[in-house]
Amino acid sequence: MKQELSKYQIEIHPDSDWVLVEKGYDLPEGKLNIVFDAIDYMEVIKLVVSGIREDIYSMNTLTGLSENKFAVIEPADVVYLEAGPGGLMAYTKSNRYHIKETLQYYESLWTVKGFIRINKSQLVNLLHVKEIIPWFNSRFVLRMDNSMELEVSKMFSKKLRNTLKL
């Protein structure tokens, strides 16, 4: 966990007022304790990172390249992000943009803005989901408001069900 937090320039201080504690371990007294299951440690990291970076400009916009022009795009305008052989792409209702960073980077920043990972290469803005269609083997297909249909993998369908209370 220490290694993951260091990727986001988050330092661990022994005299901190709050502590991350794996379930089953003793809770330190006099500190705010955040208890988590070992299997969910990445969710804890996303929560910590999103809270700390709330005021960072990059969380509120992204810069994309399309037709040799840069555009500043708000997260609300992004329908989904997709990682592919050519790099990361941001899709809006009317265009697609080449963007920097990684899918995991935007997932850690934008989960609080309603984005959810649906498979190993796509991150979706739930505000742009028009329909959720049950599919084979506990999977789903999301029909987006830009008419795209995106498949939720079996591995990520449980998280989608829990998030949307399906």
Short mmCIF file of N, CA and C in Angstrom, two decimals:
data_model
loop_
_atom_site.label_atom_id
_atom_site.label_comp_id
_atom_site.label_asym_id
_atom_site.label_seq_id
_atom_site.Cartn_x
_atom_site.Cartn_y
_atom_site.Cartn_z
N MET A 1 0.83 -1.19 0.00
CA MET A 1 0.00 0.00 0.00
C MET A 1 0.88 1.25 0.00
N LYS A 2 1.97 1.20 0.76
CA LYS A 2 2.88 2.34 0.83
C LYS A 2 3.41 2.68 -0.56
N GLN A 3 3.74 1.66 -1.35
CA GLN A 3 4.26 1.86 -2.71
C GLN A 3 3.20 2.52 -3.60
N GLU A 4 1.96 2.05 -3.51
CA GLU A 4 0.88 2.63 -4.32
C GLU A 4 0.64 4.10 -3.95
N LEU A 5 0.61 4.40 -2.66
CA LEU A 5 0.39 5.78 -2.23
C LEU A 5 1.52 6.70 -2.68
N SER A 6 2.75 6.18 -2.71
CA SER A 6 3.88 7.00 -3.13
C SER A 6 3.78 7.41 -4.59
N LYS A 7 3.08 6.62 -5.41
CA LYS A 7 2.88 6.99 -6.82
C LYS A 7 2.11 8.29 -6.95
N TYR A 8 1.31 8.62 -5.92
CA TYR A 8 0.51 9.84 -5.93
C TYR A 8 1.08 10.91 -5.02
N GLN A 9 2.36 10.77 -4.69
CA GLN A 9 3.07 11.69 -3.82
C GLN A 9 2.40 11.84 -2.45
N ILE A 10 1.86 10.74 -1.95
CA ILE A 10 1.26 10.73 -0.62
C ILE A 10 2.24 10.05 0.32
N GLU A 11 2.69 10.80 1.32
CA GLU A 11 3.68 10.28 2.26
C GLU A 11 2.98 9.74 3.51
N ILE A 12 3.58 8.74 4.10
CA ILE A 12 3.06 8.15 5.33
C ILE A 12 3.84 8.75 6.51
N HIS A 13 3.10 9.30 7.48
CA HIS A 13 3.70 9.89 8.66
C HIS A 13 3.21 9.14 9.90
N PRO A 14 4.13 8.66 10.75
CA PRO A 14 3.72 7.91 11.94
C PRO A 14 2.90 8.73 12.93
N ASP A 15 3.02 10.06 12.90
CA ASP A 15 2.29 10.91 13.85
C ASP A 15 0.99 11.47 13.25
N SER A 16 0.49 10.89 12.16
CA SER A 16 -0.72 11.36 11.49
C SER A 16 -1.94 11.21 12.40
N ASP A 17 -2.97 12.03 12.16
CA ASP A 17 -4.20 11.97 12.95
C ASP A 17 -5.13 10.84 12.50
N TRP A 18 -4.88 10.30 11.31
CA TRP A 18 -5.71 9.19 10.86
C TRP A 18 -4.84 8.06 10.32
N VAL A 19 -5.42 6.84 10.36
CA VAL A 19 -4.66 5.64 10.09
C VAL A 19 -5.48 4.70 9.18
N LEU A 20 -4.84 4.07 8.22
CA LEU A 20 -5.45 3.02 7.42
C LEU A 20 -5.15 1.70 8.11
N VAL A 21 -6.20 0.94 8.43
CA VAL A 21 -6.03 -0.31 9.19
C VAL A 21 -6.72 -1.45 8.46
N GLU A 22 -5.95 -2.48 8.16
CA GLU A 22 -6.54 -3.67 7.54
C GLU A 22 -7.41 -4.38 8.57
N LYS A 23 -8.60 -4.83 8.12
CA LYS A 23 -9.54 -5.52 9.01
C LYS A 23 -8.85 -6.68 9.72
N GLY A 24 -9.08 -6.78 11.04
CA GLY A 24 -8.47 -7.84 11.83
C GLY A 24 -7.29 -7.37 12.66
N TYR A 25 -6.76 -6.18 12.35
CA TYR A 25 -5.65 -5.63 13.13
C TYR A 25 -6.18 -4.69 14.21
N ASP A 26 -5.36 -4.44 15.24
CA ASP A 26 -5.76 -3.55 16.34
C ASP A 26 -5.91 -2.12 15.84
N LEU A 27 -6.90 -1.41 16.39
CA LEU A 27 -7.14 -0.02 16.03
C LEU A 27 -6.39 0.89 17.01
N PRO A 28 -5.56 1.78 16.50
CA PRO A 28 -4.87 2.72 17.39
C PRO A 28 -5.87 3.68 18.05
N GLU A 29 -5.68 3.95 19.31
CA GLU A 29 -6.58 4.87 20.03
C GLU A 29 -6.20 6.31 19.77
N GLY A 30 -7.19 7.18 19.78
CA GLY A 30 -6.96 8.60 19.63
C GLY A 30 -6.72 9.04 18.20
N LYS A 31 -6.98 8.17 17.24
CA LYS A 31 -6.79 8.50 15.82
C LYS A 31 -8.03 8.10 15.05
N LEU A 32 -8.26 8.76 13.94
CA LEU A 32 -9.33 8.38 13.03
C LEU A 32 -8.86 7.15 12.27
N ASN A 33 -9.61 6.05 12.38
CA ASN A 33 -9.22 4.78 11.76
C ASN A 33 -10.09 4.50 10.55
N ILE A 34 -9.48 4.22 9.42
CA ILE A 34 -10.19 3.79 8.23
C ILE A 34 -9.88 2.30 8.08
N VAL A 35 -10.89 1.46 8.30
CA VAL A 35 -10.72 0.00 8.29
C VAL A 35 -11.15 -0.53 6.93
N PHE A 36 -10.35 -1.43 6.37
CA PHE A 36 -10.65 -1.97 5.04
C PHE A 36 -10.27 -3.44 4.96
N ASP A 37 -10.92 -4.16 4.03
CA ASP A 37 -10.54 -5.54 3.73
C ASP A 37 -9.30 -5.51 2.86
N ALA A 38 -8.39 -6.44 3.06
CA ALA A 38 -7.15 -6.47 2.28
C ALA A 38 -7.42 -6.51 0.79
N ILE A 39 -8.47 -7.20 0.39
CA ILE A 39 -8.79 -7.33 -1.03
C ILE A 39 -9.21 -5.98 -1.64
N ASP A 40 -9.68 -5.05 -0.82
CA ASP A 40 -10.16 -3.75 -1.30
C ASP A 40 -9.15 -2.62 -1.14
N TYR A 41 -7.87 -2.95 -0.99
CA TYR A 41 -6.90 -1.89 -0.71
C TYR A 41 -6.81 -0.85 -1.84
N MET A 42 -7.02 -1.26 -3.10
CA MET A 42 -6.97 -0.28 -4.20
C MET A 42 -8.15 0.69 -4.12
N GLU A 43 -9.30 0.25 -3.63
CA GLU A 43 -10.45 1.14 -3.44
C GLU A 43 -10.11 2.19 -2.38
N VAL A 44 -9.40 1.80 -1.34
CA VAL A 44 -8.99 2.73 -0.29
C VAL A 44 -8.04 3.77 -0.87
N ILE A 45 -7.11 3.32 -1.69
CA ILE A 45 -6.16 4.25 -2.30
C ILE A 45 -6.88 5.25 -3.19
N LYS A 46 -7.86 4.78 -3.99
CA LYS A 46 -8.64 5.68 -4.84
C LYS A 46 -9.38 6.72 -4.00
N LEU A 47 -9.94 6.28 -2.90
CA LEU A 47 -10.66 7.18 -2.01
C LEU A 47 -9.73 8.24 -1.43
N VAL A 48 -8.58 7.81 -0.95
CA VAL A 48 -7.61 8.74 -0.37
C VAL A 48 -7.13 9.72 -1.43
N VAL A 49 -6.77 9.22 -2.60
CA VAL A 49 -6.25 10.09 -3.67
C VAL A 49 -7.32 11.07 -4.12
N SER A 50 -8.55 10.62 -4.30
CA SER A 50 -9.59 11.53 -4.78
C SER A 50 -9.88 12.62 -3.75
N GLY A 51 -9.81 12.30 -2.47
CA GLY A 51 -10.04 13.31 -1.43
C GLY A 51 -8.93 14.32 -1.34
N ILE A 52 -7.71 13.87 -1.48
CA ILE A 52 -6.56 14.77 -1.38
C ILE A 52 -6.45 15.66 -2.60
N ARG A 53 -6.77 15.13 -3.75
CA ARG A 53 -6.59 15.88 -4.99
C ARG A 53 -7.83 16.64 -5.44
N GLU A 54 -8.79 16.79 -4.55
CA GLU A 54 -10.05 17.44 -4.89
C GLU A 54 -9.85 18.81 -5.51
N ASP A 55 -8.83 19.53 -5.08
CA ASP A 55 -8.65 20.90 -5.54
C ASP A 55 -7.68 21.02 -6.71
N ILE A 56 -7.18 19.94 -7.21
CA ILE A 56 -6.20 20.00 -8.30
C ILE A 56 -6.91 20.25 -9.63
N TYR A 57 -6.40 21.20 -10.41
CA TYR A 57 -7.01 21.59 -11.68
C TYR A 57 -7.18 20.40 -12.62
N SER A 58 -6.19 19.52 -12.68
CA SER A 58 -6.25 18.41 -13.61
C SER A 58 -7.41 17.47 -13.33
N MET A 59 -7.93 17.48 -12.12
CA MET A 59 -9.07 16.63 -11.81
C MET A 59 -10.33 17.17 -12.49
N ASN A 60 -10.37 18.45 -12.74
CA ASN A 60 -11.57 19.10 -13.26
C ASN A 60 -11.57 19.26 -14.77
N THR A 61 -10.47 18.97 -15.42
CA THR A 61 -10.42 19.06 -16.88
C THR A 61 -9.39 18.07 -17.41
N LEU A 62 -9.45 17.85 -18.70
CA LEU A 62 -8.37 17.13 -19.37
C LEU A 62 -8.12 17.84 -20.69
N THR A 63 -6.92 17.68 -21.21
CA THR A 63 -6.58 18.29 -22.50
C THR A 63 -6.41 17.17 -23.50
N GLY A 64 -7.17 17.27 -24.60
CA GLY A 64 -7.14 16.24 -25.63
C GLY A 64 -6.74 16.81 -26.97
N LEU A 65 -6.18 15.95 -27.81
CA LEU A 65 -5.74 16.35 -29.15
C LEU A 65 -6.64 15.68 -30.18
N SER A 66 -7.19 16.48 -31.07
CA SER A 66 -8.01 15.98 -32.17
C SER A 66 -7.78 16.87 -33.39
N GLU A 67 -7.47 16.25 -34.52
CA GLU A 67 -7.24 16.98 -35.78
C GLU A 67 -6.21 18.10 -35.60
N ASN A 68 -5.10 17.78 -34.94
CA ASN A 68 -3.99 18.71 -34.70
C ASN A 68 -4.37 19.95 -33.90
N LYS A 69 -5.45 19.85 -33.12
CA LYS A 69 -5.86 20.94 -32.25
C LYS A 69 -6.09 20.39 -30.86
N PHE A 70 -5.69 21.18 -29.85
CA PHE A 70 -5.93 20.79 -28.47
C PHE A 70 -7.27 21.36 -28.01
N ALA A 71 -7.94 20.61 -27.15
CA ALA A 71 -9.20 21.07 -26.57
C ALA A 71 -9.16 20.77 -25.08
N VAL A 72 -9.72 21.67 -24.28
CA VAL A 72 -9.87 21.46 -22.85
C VAL A 72 -11.27 20.92 -22.64
N ILE A 73 -11.36 19.75 -22.00
CA ILE A 73 -12.63 19.04 -21.88
C ILE A 73 -12.96 18.83 -20.41
N GLU A 74 -14.20 19.05 -20.06
CA GLU A 74 -14.65 18.81 -18.69
C GLU A 74 -15.05 17.35 -18.55
N PRO A 75 -14.86 16.77 -17.36
CA PRO A 75 -15.24 15.37 -17.16
C PRO A 75 -16.71 15.08 -17.51
N ALA A 76 -17.60 16.01 -17.23
CA ALA A 76 -19.02 15.80 -17.53
C ALA A 76 -19.28 15.60 -19.02
N ASP A 77 -18.39 16.11 -19.87
CA ASP A 77 -18.56 15.96 -21.32
C ASP A 77 -17.98 14.65 -21.85
N VAL A 78 -17.20 13.97 -21.04
CA VAL A 78 -16.58 12.71 -21.46
C VAL A 78 -17.60 11.58 -21.29
N VAL A 79 -17.88 10.87 -22.38
CA VAL A 79 -18.80 9.73 -22.33
C VAL A 79 -18.05 8.51 -21.79
N TYR A 80 -16.86 8.26 -22.33
CA TYR A 80 -16.00 7.19 -21.82
C TYR A 80 -14.57 7.39 -22.26
N LEU A 81 -13.67 6.73 -21.53
CA LEU A 81 -12.25 6.71 -21.86
C LEU A 81 -11.90 5.28 -22.27
N GLU A 82 -11.00 5.16 -23.26
CA GLU A 82 -10.62 3.83 -23.72
C GLU A 82 -9.13 3.77 -23.98
N ALA A 83 -8.49 2.75 -23.40
CA ALA A 83 -7.07 2.50 -23.64
C ALA A 83 -6.95 1.52 -24.80
N GLY A 84 -6.08 1.83 -25.74
CA GLY A 84 -5.88 0.96 -26.89
C GLY A 84 -4.43 1.02 -27.35
N PRO A 85 -4.15 0.37 -28.46
CA PRO A 85 -2.77 0.33 -28.97
C PRO A 85 -2.21 1.73 -29.29
N GLY A 86 -3.08 2.65 -29.66
CA GLY A 86 -2.64 4.01 -29.99
C GLY A 86 -2.58 4.93 -28.80
N GLY A 87 -2.84 4.42 -27.61
CA GLY A 87 -2.84 5.25 -26.41
C GLY A 87 -4.24 5.42 -25.86
N LEU A 88 -4.40 6.39 -24.98
CA LEU A 88 -5.69 6.63 -24.32
C LEU A 88 -6.52 7.62 -25.12
N MET A 89 -7.80 7.27 -25.30
CA MET A 89 -8.72 8.13 -26.04
C MET A 89 -9.87 8.53 -25.12
N ALA A 90 -10.31 9.79 -25.25
CA ALA A 90 -11.50 10.28 -24.56
C ALA A 90 -12.58 10.49 -25.61
N TYR A 91 -13.75 9.92 -25.39
CA TYR A 91 -14.86 10.04 -26.32
C TYR A 91 -15.92 10.95 -25.72
N THR A 92 -16.33 11.95 -26.51
CA THR A 92 -17.44 12.81 -26.13
C THR A 92 -18.60 12.47 -27.07
N LYS A 93 -19.71 13.17 -26.97
CA LYS A 93 -20.83 12.89 -27.87
C LYS A 93 -20.47 13.18 -29.32
N SER A 94 -19.57 14.14 -29.54
CA SER A 94 -19.31 14.57 -30.91
C SER A 94 -17.91 14.31 -31.44
N ASN A 95 -16.98 13.88 -30.57
CA ASN A 95 -15.60 13.77 -31.04
C ASN A 95 -14.84 12.76 -30.19
N ARG A 96 -13.61 12.47 -30.62
CA ARG A 96 -12.70 11.66 -29.81
C ARG A 96 -11.36 12.37 -29.78
N TYR A 97 -10.67 12.22 -28.63
CA TYR A 97 -9.43 12.95 -28.39
C TYR A 97 -8.36 12.02 -27.87
N HIS A 98 -7.14 12.20 -28.35
CA HIS A 98 -5.98 11.53 -27.77
C HIS A 98 -5.63 12.28 -26.50
N ILE A 99 -5.43 11.54 -25.40
CA ILE A 99 -5.07 12.19 -24.15
C ILE A 99 -3.89 11.46 -23.52
N LYS A 100 -3.24 12.17 -22.60
CA LYS A 100 -2.09 11.60 -21.88
C LYS A 100 -2.58 10.94 -20.61
N GLU A 101 -1.67 10.43 -19.85
CA GLU A 101 -1.90 9.71 -18.60
C GLU A 101 -2.41 8.31 -18.90
N THR A 102 -2.87 7.63 -17.86
CA THR A 102 -3.33 6.25 -18.00
C THR A 102 -4.79 6.16 -17.57
N LEU A 103 -5.40 5.05 -17.91
CA LEU A 103 -6.78 4.81 -17.50
C LEU A 103 -6.86 4.77 -15.97
N GLN A 104 -5.88 4.15 -15.35
CA GLN A 104 -5.86 4.06 -13.88
C GLN A 104 -5.76 5.45 -13.24
N TYR A 105 -5.01 6.35 -13.87
CA TYR A 105 -4.89 7.71 -13.36
C TYR A 105 -6.26 8.39 -13.31
N TYR A 106 -7.00 8.33 -14.43
CA TYR A 106 -8.32 8.97 -14.47
C TYR A 106 -9.32 8.22 -13.59
N GLU A 107 -9.19 6.92 -13.47
CA GLU A 107 -10.08 6.17 -12.59
C GLU A 107 -9.89 6.63 -11.15
N SER A 108 -8.66 6.83 -10.73
CA SER A 108 -8.41 7.25 -9.35
C SER A 108 -8.92 8.67 -9.09
N LEU A 109 -8.87 9.53 -10.09
CA LEU A 109 -9.33 10.91 -9.90
C LEU A 109 -10.82 11.08 -10.11
N TRP A 110 -11.39 10.35 -11.04
CA TRP A 110 -12.76 10.63 -11.46
C TRP A 110 -13.81 9.66 -10.92
N THR A 111 -13.44 8.71 -10.09
CA THR A 111 -14.44 7.83 -9.49
C THR A 111 -15.48 8.66 -8.73
N VAL A 112 -15.02 9.69 -8.05
CA VAL A 112 -15.94 10.56 -7.30
C VAL A 112 -16.83 11.39 -8.21
N LYS A 113 -16.51 11.46 -9.49
CA LYS A 113 -17.31 12.20 -10.47
C LYS A 113 -18.27 11.30 -11.23
N GLY A 114 -18.38 10.03 -10.81
CA GLY A 114 -19.34 9.13 -11.45
C GLY A 114 -18.76 8.24 -12.54
N PHE A 115 -17.45 8.13 -12.61
CA PHE A 115 -16.82 7.24 -13.59
C PHE A 115 -16.59 5.88 -12.95
N ILE A 116 -16.77 4.82 -13.75
CA ILE A 116 -16.58 3.47 -13.24
C ILE A 116 -15.90 2.62 -14.31
N ARG A 117 -14.99 1.77 -13.87
CA ARG A 117 -14.29 0.86 -14.77
C ARG A 117 -15.25 -0.24 -15.16
N ILE A 118 -15.38 -0.55 -16.46
CA ILE A 118 -16.30 -1.60 -16.90
C ILE A 118 -15.57 -2.80 -17.49
N ASN A 119 -14.32 -2.63 -17.84
CA ASN A 119 -13.48 -3.73 -18.32
C ASN A 119 -12.04 -3.25 -18.26
N LYS A 120 -11.11 -4.07 -18.71
CA LYS A 120 -9.70 -3.70 -18.55
C LYS A 120 -9.28 -2.48 -19.36
N SER A 121 -10.08 -2.09 -20.35
CA SER A 121 -9.64 -0.98 -21.20
C SER A 121 -10.61 0.20 -21.27
N GLN A 122 -11.72 0.18 -20.50
CA GLN A 122 -12.68 1.28 -20.60
C GLN A 122 -13.15 1.77 -19.23
N LEU A 123 -13.29 3.09 -19.16
CA LEU A 123 -13.80 3.79 -17.98
C LEU A 123 -14.98 4.61 -18.46
N VAL A 124 -16.15 4.43 -17.84
CA VAL A 124 -17.40 5.03 -18.33
C VAL A 124 -17.92 6.08 -17.37
N ASN A 125 -18.48 7.15 -17.95
CA ASN A 125 -19.16 8.17 -17.17
C ASN A 125 -20.62 7.72 -17.03
N LEU A 126 -21.04 7.37 -15.82
CA LEU A 126 -22.39 6.86 -15.60
C LEU A 126 -23.48 7.86 -15.97
N LEU A 127 -23.14 9.14 -16.00
CA LEU A 127 -24.13 10.15 -16.39
C LEU A 127 -24.53 10.04 -17.86
N HIS A 128 -23.73 9.33 -18.66
CA HIS A 128 -24.01 9.18 -20.09
C HIS A 128 -24.57 7.80 -20.44
N VAL A 129 -24.86 6.98 -19.45
CA VAL A 129 -25.45 5.66 -19.71
C VAL A 129 -26.94 5.85 -19.93
N LYS A 130 -27.41 5.43 -21.11
CA LYS A 130 -28.82 5.55 -21.45
C LYS A 130 -29.59 4.29 -21.04
N GLU A 131 -29.00 3.12 -21.27
CA GLU A 131 -29.64 1.85 -20.93
C GLU A 131 -28.60 0.85 -20.45
N ILE A 132 -29.04 -0.03 -19.55
CA ILE A 132 -28.20 -1.13 -19.08
C ILE A 132 -28.91 -2.42 -19.46
N ILE A 133 -28.26 -3.19 -20.31
CA ILE A 133 -28.87 -4.40 -20.84
C ILE A 133 -28.19 -5.63 -20.24
N PRO A 134 -28.95 -6.47 -19.51
CA PRO A 134 -28.34 -7.71 -18.99
C PRO A 134 -27.86 -8.57 -20.16
N TRP A 135 -26.70 -9.20 -19.99
CA TRP A 135 -26.08 -9.95 -21.07
C TRP A 135 -25.72 -11.33 -20.56
N PHE A 136 -25.05 -12.12 -21.35
CA PHE A 136 -24.70 -13.48 -20.98
C PHE A 136 -23.66 -13.52 -19.86
N ASN A 137 -23.66 -14.62 -19.08
CA ASN A 137 -22.66 -14.88 -18.05
C ASN A 137 -22.50 -13.73 -17.05
N SER A 138 -23.60 -13.18 -16.58
CA SER A 138 -23.58 -12.11 -15.56
C SER A 138 -22.95 -10.82 -16.05
N ARG A 139 -22.91 -10.61 -17.33
CA ARG A 139 -22.34 -9.38 -17.87
C ARG A 139 -23.45 -8.42 -18.26
N PHE A 140 -23.06 -7.21 -18.65
CA PHE A 140 -24.02 -6.20 -19.10
C PHE A 140 -23.48 -5.54 -20.36
N VAL A 141 -24.40 -4.93 -21.10
CA VAL A 141 -24.03 -4.03 -22.19
C VAL A 141 -24.61 -2.67 -21.82
N LEU A 142 -23.77 -1.65 -21.92
CA LEU A 142 -24.22 -0.28 -21.64
C LEU A 142 -24.46 0.43 -22.96
N ARG A 143 -25.65 0.94 -23.15
CA ARG A 143 -25.95 1.76 -24.33
C ARG A 143 -25.78 3.20 -23.89
N MET A 144 -24.82 3.86 -24.51
CA MET A 144 -24.47 5.22 -24.12
C MET A 144 -25.31 6.23 -24.87
N ASP A 145 -25.32 7.48 -24.40
CA ASP A 145 -26.12 8.49 -25.09
C ASP A 145 -25.48 9.00 -26.39
N ASN A 146 -24.30 8.47 -26.74
CA ASN A 146 -23.72 8.78 -28.06
C ASN A 146 -23.92 7.58 -29.00
N SER A 147 -24.84 6.66 -28.62
CA SER A 147 -25.22 5.46 -29.38
C SER A 147 -24.20 4.33 -29.35
N MET A 148 -23.11 4.48 -28.66
CA MET A 148 -22.14 3.39 -28.53
C MET A 148 -22.68 2.35 -27.56
N GLU A 149 -22.31 1.09 -27.79
CA GLU A 149 -22.63 0.02 -26.86
C GLU A 149 -21.33 -0.54 -26.33
N LEU A 150 -21.19 -0.56 -25.01
CA LEU A 150 -19.96 -0.99 -24.35
C LEU A 150 -20.26 -2.18 -23.46
N GLU A 151 -19.40 -3.18 -23.51
CA GLU A 151 -19.62 -4.40 -22.73
C GLU A 151 -18.92 -4.32 -21.37
N VAL A 152 -19.68 -4.64 -20.33
CA VAL A 152 -19.13 -4.73 -18.99
C VAL A 152 -18.67 -6.16 -18.80
N SER A 153 -17.40 -6.35 -18.49
CA SER A 153 -16.87 -7.70 -18.32
C SER A 153 -17.42 -8.33 -17.04
N LYS A 154 -17.35 -9.62 -16.98
CA LYS A 154 -17.85 -10.36 -15.81
C LYS A 154 -17.14 -9.89 -14.54
N MET A 155 -15.83 -9.63 -14.66
CA MET A 155 -15.05 -9.22 -13.50
C MET A 155 -15.52 -7.88 -12.93
N PHE A 156 -15.98 -6.96 -13.79
CA PHE A 156 -16.38 -5.63 -13.33
C PHE A 156 -17.90 -5.49 -13.17
N SER A 157 -18.67 -6.51 -13.56
CA SER A 157 -20.14 -6.40 -13.47
C SER A 157 -20.62 -6.35 -12.01
N LYS A 158 -19.93 -7.04 -11.11
CA LYS A 158 -20.33 -7.00 -9.70
C LYS A 158 -20.21 -5.58 -9.14
N LYS A 159 -19.13 -4.92 -9.49
CA LYS A 159 -18.93 -3.55 -9.02
C LYS A 159 -20.01 -2.62 -9.57
N LEU A 160 -20.38 -2.82 -10.84
CA LEU A 160 -21.44 -2.02 -11.44
C LEU A 160 -22.76 -2.27 -10.72
N ARG A 161 -23.08 -3.53 -10.47
CA ARG A 161 -24.32 -3.87 -9.75
C ARG A 161 -24.35 -3.22 -8.37
N ASN A 162 -23.23 -3.29 -7.65
CA ASN A 162 -23.16 -2.69 -6.32
C ASN A 162 -23.27 -1.17 -6.37
N THR A 163 -22.60 -0.57 -7.34
CA THR A 163 -22.64 0.89 -7.47
C THR A 163 -24.02 1.40 -7.78
N LEU A 164 -24.72 0.71 -8.68
CA LEU A 164 -26.04 1.16 -9.12
C LEU A 164 -27.18 0.47 -8.36
N LYS A 165 -26.83 -0.38 -7.40
CA LYS A 165 -27.83 -1.10 -6.60
C LYS A 165 -28.77 -1.91 -7.49
N LEU A 166 -28.19 -2.66 -8.45
CA LEU A 166 -28.98 -3.49 -9.37
C LEU A 166 -29.28 -4.84 -8.76
#
